[in-house]
Amino acid sequence: MFQRRILRGFSQRPLRLEQALTPANNTFPPCPSWGFNGAALLLRRFFSSMNQLFDLRDLLAVYTRYKLLRPSTVRSYEDAIRCLERFTVAAAPLEDLNVEVLLSHRVWCLERMRATSYNKHRRHLRALINFALAEGHIQSQPFVKVGPAPVGVKRPKTVPSTWYKRTMAILESDSVSGLNPTKFWRLLFSVMHFTSMRRRQIVELKWEHVLLSRSALLMSSDGSKTQREWLVPVPAWISQELRELRAEIGHKSGLPVKPDDQVFCLPLLTPGRIKSPRMLDEHISRAFEALSRHLGYTVSAHRVRHTSATVMLERSGNIKAVSDMLGHADIKLTASTCVHPRLGSLRRVQQALSGYKPVD
């Protein structure tokens, strides 16, 4: 019954943006050289003149012109819109997104996904509606009365600190299922282990970011959540292996390696096996899935990052240095979300209490 009421509201929909701006509709005279600013101005004039409100996909097209979001972020916004459209069984005009619809959408989502996933969708939808509100396309923000789903604060997931040693032993073989070439993955896992890099940072790492003479890597803003750059050191033997990797890439491609070339570019080392010309996030994810099968427990780029941060803090006690290594803008973030004490550390603190009797 509820969705039928929604569908009745969708039956009289205005033209979509791409339809309305075509010369056939004569909404605006065609212009061969709009340019970015001209197109943005035309869109503002078009939407201001509409008697009916457009839908979320049209709104996203305008929103991304102003915000210049990363492609991965745009895909996340599209996922949120697609989820809402699955619920409403149609596109969602802004005028129909009232509190009742969004409350029912929240219940529907929480039956099908985790609370954290719903909250991510909600943040994106709220941002879009805030933008529409600021532009004068709607009169109120319905998400004011539709709050996020409660999420418990869980202990960050890590892997046993022996994962790296076991991984290096596994990759000593010339061929390992799902992890070929083994030399390539041995170097990539080593860089992640010693630098606590995110998966996205590995993908965005370019040769211009590799400072071989200083045995350091520049964490560029392209792969950083905080849009910051910082330096992290690497062991000297990793610098040497990076030199060898660059030479191997140049030899196999037959071309000189350029500064803006990707460092860990698996397609260049395995021609014909991967369609993409660049290494993607999903290639690293699949490698970790293969590694998990060999180790017998789940290991991922994020868990490796947490594990390295925890071990470094536990053994050095220098939380500021660990925070700088992780690239956090605030040391509180390091202490609260990415680093947690191990059971052994807590047990040693517990031993200070009177009456504690260690087992002989």
CSV table of N, CA, C and O in Angstrom, one decimal, residues 155-220:
chain,number,residue,atom,x,y,z
A,155,ARG,N,35.8,-3.4,18.4
A,155,ARG,CA,37.3,-3.5,18.4
A,155,ARG,C,37.8,-3.6,17.0
A,155,ARG,O,37.4,-4.5,16.2
A,156,PRO,N,38.8,-2.8,16.6
A,156,PRO,CA,39.3,-2.9,15.2
A,156,PRO,C,39.9,-4.3,15.0
A,156,PRO,O,40.5,-4.9,15.9
A,157,LYS,N,39.7,-4.8,13.8
A,157,LYS,CA,40.2,-6.1,13.5
A,157,LYS,C,41.6,-6.1,13.0
A,157,LYS,O,42.0,-5.2,12.3
A,158,THR,N,42.4,-7.0,13.6
A,158,THR,CA,43.8,-7.1,13.2
A,158,THR,C,44.1,-8.6,12.8
A,158,THR,O,43.2,-9.4,12.7
A,159,VAL,N,45.3,-8.8,12.5
A,159,VAL,CA,45.7,-10.2,12.2
A,159,VAL,C,46.9,-10.5,13.1
A,159,VAL,O,47.5,-9.7,13.7
A,160,PRO,N,47.2,-11.8,13.3
A,160,PRO,CA,48.4,-12.2,14.1
A,160,PRO,C,49.6,-11.5,13.6
A,160,PRO,O,49.8,-11.3,12.4
A,161,SER,N,50.4,-11.0,14.6
A,161,SER,CA,51.7,-10.3,14.2
A,161,SER,C,52.6,-11.2,13.4
A,161,SER,O,53.6,-10.7,12.8
A,162,THR,N,52.4,-12.5,13.4
A,162,THR,CA,53.3,-13.4,12.6
A,162,THR,C,52.9,-13.5,11.1
A,162,THR,O,53.5,-14.2,10.4
A,163,TRP,N,51.8,-12.8,10.7
A,163,TRP,CA,51.3,-12.9,9.4
A,163,TRP,C,52.4,-12.6,8.3
A,163,TRP,O,52.5,-13.3,7.3
A,164,TYR,N,53.2,-11.6,8.6
A,164,TYR,CA,54.2,-11.1,7.6
A,164,TYR,C,55.3,-12.2,7.4
A,164,TYR,O,55.6,-12.6,6.3
A,165,LYS,N,55.7,-12.8,8.5
A,165,LYS,CA,56.8,-13.8,8.5
A,165,LYS,C,56.3,-15.0,7.7
A,165,LYS,O,57.0,-15.6,6.9
A,166,ARG,N,55.0,-15.4,8.0
A,166,ARG,CA,54.4,-16.6,7.3
A,166,ARG,C,54.2,-16.3,5.8
A,166,ARG,O,54.4,-17.1,5.0
A,167,THR,N,53.8,-15.0,5.5
A,167,THR,CA,53.6,-14.7,4.2
A,167,THR,C,54.9,-14.7,3.3
A,167,THR,O,54.9,-15.2,2.2
A,168,MET,N,55.9,-14.2,3.9
A,168,MET,CA,57.2,-14.2,3.2
A,168,MET,C,57.7,-15.7,3.0
A,168,MET,O,58.2,-16.0,1.9
A,169,ALA,N,57.4,-16.6,3.9
A,169,ALA,CA,57.8,-18.0,3.7
A,169,ALA,C,56.9,-18.6,2.6
A,169,ALA,O,57.5,-19.4,1.8
A,170,ILE,N,55.7,-18.3,2.6
A,170,ILE,CA,54.8,-18.8,1.5
A,170,ILE,C,55.3,-18.3,0.1
A,170,ILE,O,55.3,-19.1,-0.8
A,171,LEU,N,55.7,-17.1,0.0
A,171,LEU,CA,56.0,-16.5,-1.2
A,171,LEU,C,57.5,-16.8,-1.6
A,171,LEU,O,57.9,-16.3,-2.7
A,172,GLU,N,58.2,-17.6,-0.9
A,172,GLU,CA,59.5,-18.0,-1.3
A,172,GLU,C,59.4,-18.9,-2.5
A,172,GLU,O,60.4,-19.1,-3.3
A,173,SER,N,58.3,-19.6,-2.7
A,173,SER,CA,58.1,-20.5,-3.8
A,173,SER,C,58.0,-19.7,-5.1
A,173,SER,O,57.7,-18.5,-5.1
A,174,ASP,N,58.4,-20.3,-6.2
A,174,ASP,CA,58.3,-19.6,-7.5
A,174,ASP,C,56.9,-19.4,-8.0
A,174,ASP,O,56.7,-18.4,-8.7
A,175,SER,N,56.0,-20.2,-7.6
A,175,SER,CA,54.6,-20.1,-8.0
A,175,SER,C,53.7,-20.4,-6.8
A,175,SER,O,53.8,-21.5,-6.2
A,176,VAL,N,52.8,-19.5,-6.5
A,176,VAL,CA,51.8,-19.6,-5.5
A,176,VAL,C,50.4,-19.3,-6.0
A,176,VAL,O,50.3,-18.2,-6.7
A,177,SER,N,49.4,-20.1,-5.9
A,177,SER,CA,48.1,-19.9,-6.4
A,177,SER,C,47.5,-18.6,-6.0
A,177,SER,O,47.4,-18.3,-4.8
A,178,GLY,N,47.2,-17.8,-7.0
A,178,GLY,CA,46.6,-16.5,-6.8
A,178,GLY,C,47.5,-15.4,-6.4
A,178,GLY,O,47.1,-14.2,-6.2
A,179,LEU,N,48.8,-15.7,-6.3
A,179,LEU,CA,49.8,-14.7,-5.9
A,179,LEU,C,51.1,-14.7,-6.8
A,179,LEU,O,52.2,-14.8,-6.3
A,180,ASN,N,50.8,-14.7,-8.1
A,180,ASN,CA,51.9,-14.7,-9.1
A,180,ASN,C,51.9,-13.4,-9.8
A,180,ASN,O,50.9,-12.8,-10.1
A,181,PRO,N,53.1,-12.9,-10.1
A,181,PRO,CA,54.4,-13.3,-9.7
A,181,PRO,C,54.7,-13.1,-8.2
A,181,PRO,O,54.4,-12.1,-7.7
A,182,THR,N,55.3,-14.1,-7.6
A,182,THR,CA,55.5,-14.1,-6.2
A,182,THR,C,56.4,-12.9,-5.7
A,182,THR,O,56.2,-12.4,-4.7
A,183,LYS,N,57.4,-12.6,-6.5
A,183,LYS,CA,58.4,-11.6,-6.2
A,183,LYS,C,57.6,-10.2,-6.1
A,183,LYS,O,57.9,-9.4,-5.2
A,184,PHE,N,56.7,-10.0,-7.0
A,184,PHE,CA,55.9,-8.8,-7.0
A,184,PHE,C,55.1,-8.6,-5.7
A,184,PHE,O,55.1,-7.6,-5.1
A,185,TRP,N,54.4,-9.7,-5.4
A,185,TRP,CA,53.5,-9.6,-4.2
A,185,TRP,C,54.3,-9.6,-2.9
A,185,TRP,O,53.9,-9.0,-1.9
A,186,ARG,N,55.5,-10.2,-2.9
A,186,ARG,CA,56.3,-10.2,-1.7
A,186,ARG,C,56.8,-8.7,-1.5
A,186,ARG,O,56.7,-8.3,-0.3
A,187,LEU,N,57.1,-8.0,-2.5
A,187,LEU,CA,57.5,-6.6,-2.3
A,187,LEU,C,56.3,-5.7,-1.9
A,187,LEU,O,56.4,-4.9,-1.0
A,188,LEU,N,55.1,-5.9,-2.6
A,188,LEU,CA,53.9,-5.1,-2.2
A,188,LEU,C,53.5,-5.3,-0.8
A,188,LEU,O,53.2,-4.4,-0.1
A,189,PHE,N,53.4,-6.6,-0.4
A,189,PHE,CA,53.1,-6.9,1.0
A,189,PHE,C,54.1,-6.3,2.0
A,189,PHE,O,53.7,-5.8,3.1
A,190,SER,N,55.4,-6.3,1.6
A,190,SER,CA,56.4,-5.8,2.5
A,190,SER,C,56.2,-4.3,2.7
A,190,SER,O,56.4,-3.7,3.8
A,191,VAL,N,55.9,-3.6,1.6
A,191,VAL,CA,55.7,-2.1,1.6
A,191,VAL,C,54.5,-1.8,2.5
A,191,VAL,O,54.6,-0.9,3.4
A,192,MET,N,53.4,-2.5,2.4
A,192,MET,CA,52.3,-2.3,3.2
A,192,MET,C,52.6,-2.6,4.7
A,192,MET,O,52.1,-1.9,5.6
A,193,HIS,N,53.3,-3.6,4.9
A,193,HIS,CA,53.7,-4.0,6.3
A,193,HIS,C,54.5,-2.9,7.0
A,193,HIS,O,54.2,-2.6,8.2
A,194,PHE,N,55.5,-2.4,6.3
A,194,PHE,CA,56.4,-1.4,6.9
A,194,PHE,C,55.9,0.0,6.9
A,194,PHE,O,56.5,0.9,7.6
A,195,THR,N,55.0,0.3,6.1
A,195,THR,CA,54.5,1.7,6.0
A,195,THR,C,53.1,1.9,6.4
A,195,THR,O,52.6,3.1,6.6
A,196,SER,N,52.3,0.8,6.7
A,196,SER,CA,50.9,0.9,7.0
A,196,SER,C,50.1,1.7,6.0
A,196,SER,O,49.1,2.4,6.3
A,197,MET,N,50.4,1.5,4.7
A,197,MET,CA,49.7,2.2,3.6
A,197,MET,C,48.3,1.6,3.4
A,197,MET,O,48.1,0.4,3.6
A,198,ARG,N,47.4,2.4,3.0
A,198,ARG,CA,46.1,1.9,2.6
A,198,ARG,C,46.2,1.3,1.2
A,198,ARG,O,47.1,1.6,0.5
A,199,ARG,N,45.2,0.5,0.9
A,199,ARG,CA,45.1,-0.1,-0.4
A,199,ARG,C,45.1,1.0,-1.5
A,199,ARG,O,45.8,0.9,-2.5
A,200,ARG,N,44.3,2.1,-1.3
A,200,ARG,CA,44.2,3.1,-2.3
A,200,ARG,C,45.6,3.8,-2.5
A,200,ARG,O,45.9,4.2,-3.6
A,201,GLN,N,46.3,4.0,-1.4
A,201,GLN,CA,47.6,4.6,-1.5
A,201,GLN,C,48.6,3.8,-2.3
A,201,GLN,O,49.4,4.3,-3.1
A,202,ILE,N,48.5,2.4,-2.2
A,202,ILE,CA,49.4,1.6,-3.0
A,202,ILE,C,49.0,1.7,-4.5
A,202,ILE,O,49.9,1.8,-5.3
A,203,VAL,N,47.7,1.8,-4.8
A,203,VAL,CA,47.3,1.9,-6.2
A,203,VAL,C,47.7,3.3,-6.8
A,203,VAL,O,48.1,3.4,-7.9
A,204,GLU,N,47.7,4.3,-5.9
A,204,GLU,CA,48.1,5.7,-6.4
A,204,GLU,C,49.6,6.0,-6.3
A,204,GLU,O,50.0,7.1,-6.8
A,205,LEU,N,50.4,5.1,-5.8
A,205,LEU,CA,51.8,5.3,-5.7
A,205,LEU,C,52.5,5.3,-7.1
A,205,LEU,O,52.3,4.4,-7.9
A,206,LYS,N,53.2,6.4,-7.4
A,206,LYS,CA,53.8,6.6,-8.7
A,206,LYS,C,55.3,6.7,-8.4
A,206,LYS,O,55.8,6.9,-7.3
A,207,TRP,N,56.1,6.5,-9.5
A,207,TRP,CA,57.5,6.5,-9.4
A,207,TRP,C,58.1,7.9,-8.9
A,207,TRP,O,59.1,7.9,-8.3
A,208,GLU,N,57.4,8.9,-9.2
A,208,GLU,CA,57.8,10.2,-8.7
A,208,GLU,C,57.7,10.3,-7.2
A,208,GLU,O,58.3,11.2,-6.6
A,209,HIS,N,56.9,9.4,-6.6
A,209,HIS,CA,56.8,9.4,-5.1
A,209,HIS,C,57.8,8.6,-4.4
A,209,HIS,O,57.9,8.5,-3.2
A,210,VAL,N,58.6,7.8,-5.2
A,210,VAL,CA,59.6,6.9,-4.6
A,210,VAL,C,61.0,7.7,-4.5
A,210,VAL,O,61.6,8.0,-5.6
A,211,LEU,N,61.4,7.9,-3.3
A,211,LEU,CA,62.7,8.7,-3.1
A,211,LEU,C,63.7,7.6,-2.7
A,211,LEU,O,64.0,7.4,-1.6
A,212,LEU,N,64.3,7.0,-3.7
A,212,LEU,CA,65.3,5.9,-3.5
A,212,LEU,C,66.5,6.4,-2.8
A,212,LEU,O,67.0,5.7,-1.9
A,213,SER,N,67.0,7.6,-3.0
A,213,SER,CA,68.2,8.1,-2.4
A,213,SER,C,68.0,8.3,-0.9
A,213,SER,O,69.0,8.2,-0.1
A,214,ARG,N,66.7,8.5,-0.5
A,214,ARG,CA,66.4,8.7,0.9
A,214,ARG,C,65.8,7.5,1.6
A,214,ARG,O,65.4,7.6,2.8
A,215,SER,N,65.5,6.4,0.8
A,215,SER,CA,64.8,5.3,1.3
A,215,SER,C,63.5,5.7,1.9
A,215,SER,O,63.2,5.4,3.1
A,216,ALA,N,62.7,6.4,1.1
A,216,ALA,CA,61.4,6.9,1.7
A,216,ALA,C,60.4,7.0,0.5
A,216,ALA,O,60.8,6.9,-0.6
A,217,LEU,N,59.2,7.0,0.9
A,217,LEU,CA,58.0,7.1,0.0
A,217,LEU,C,57.2,8.4,0.4
A,217,LEU,O,57.0,8.7,1.5
A,218,LEU,N,56.8,9.1,-0.7
A,218,LEU,CA,55.9,10.2,-0.5
A,218,LEU,C,54.5,9.8,-0.6
A,218,LEU,O,54.1,9.3,-1.6
A,219,MET,N,53.7,9.9,0.5
A,219,MET,CA,52.3,9.6,0.5
A,219,MET,C,51.6,10.8,-0.1
A,219,MET,O,51.5,11.8,0.5
A,220,SER,N,51.1,10.6,-1.3
A,220,SER,CA,50.5,11.7,-2.1
A,220,SER,C,49.1,12.0,-1.6
A,220,SER,O,48.5,11.1,-1.0
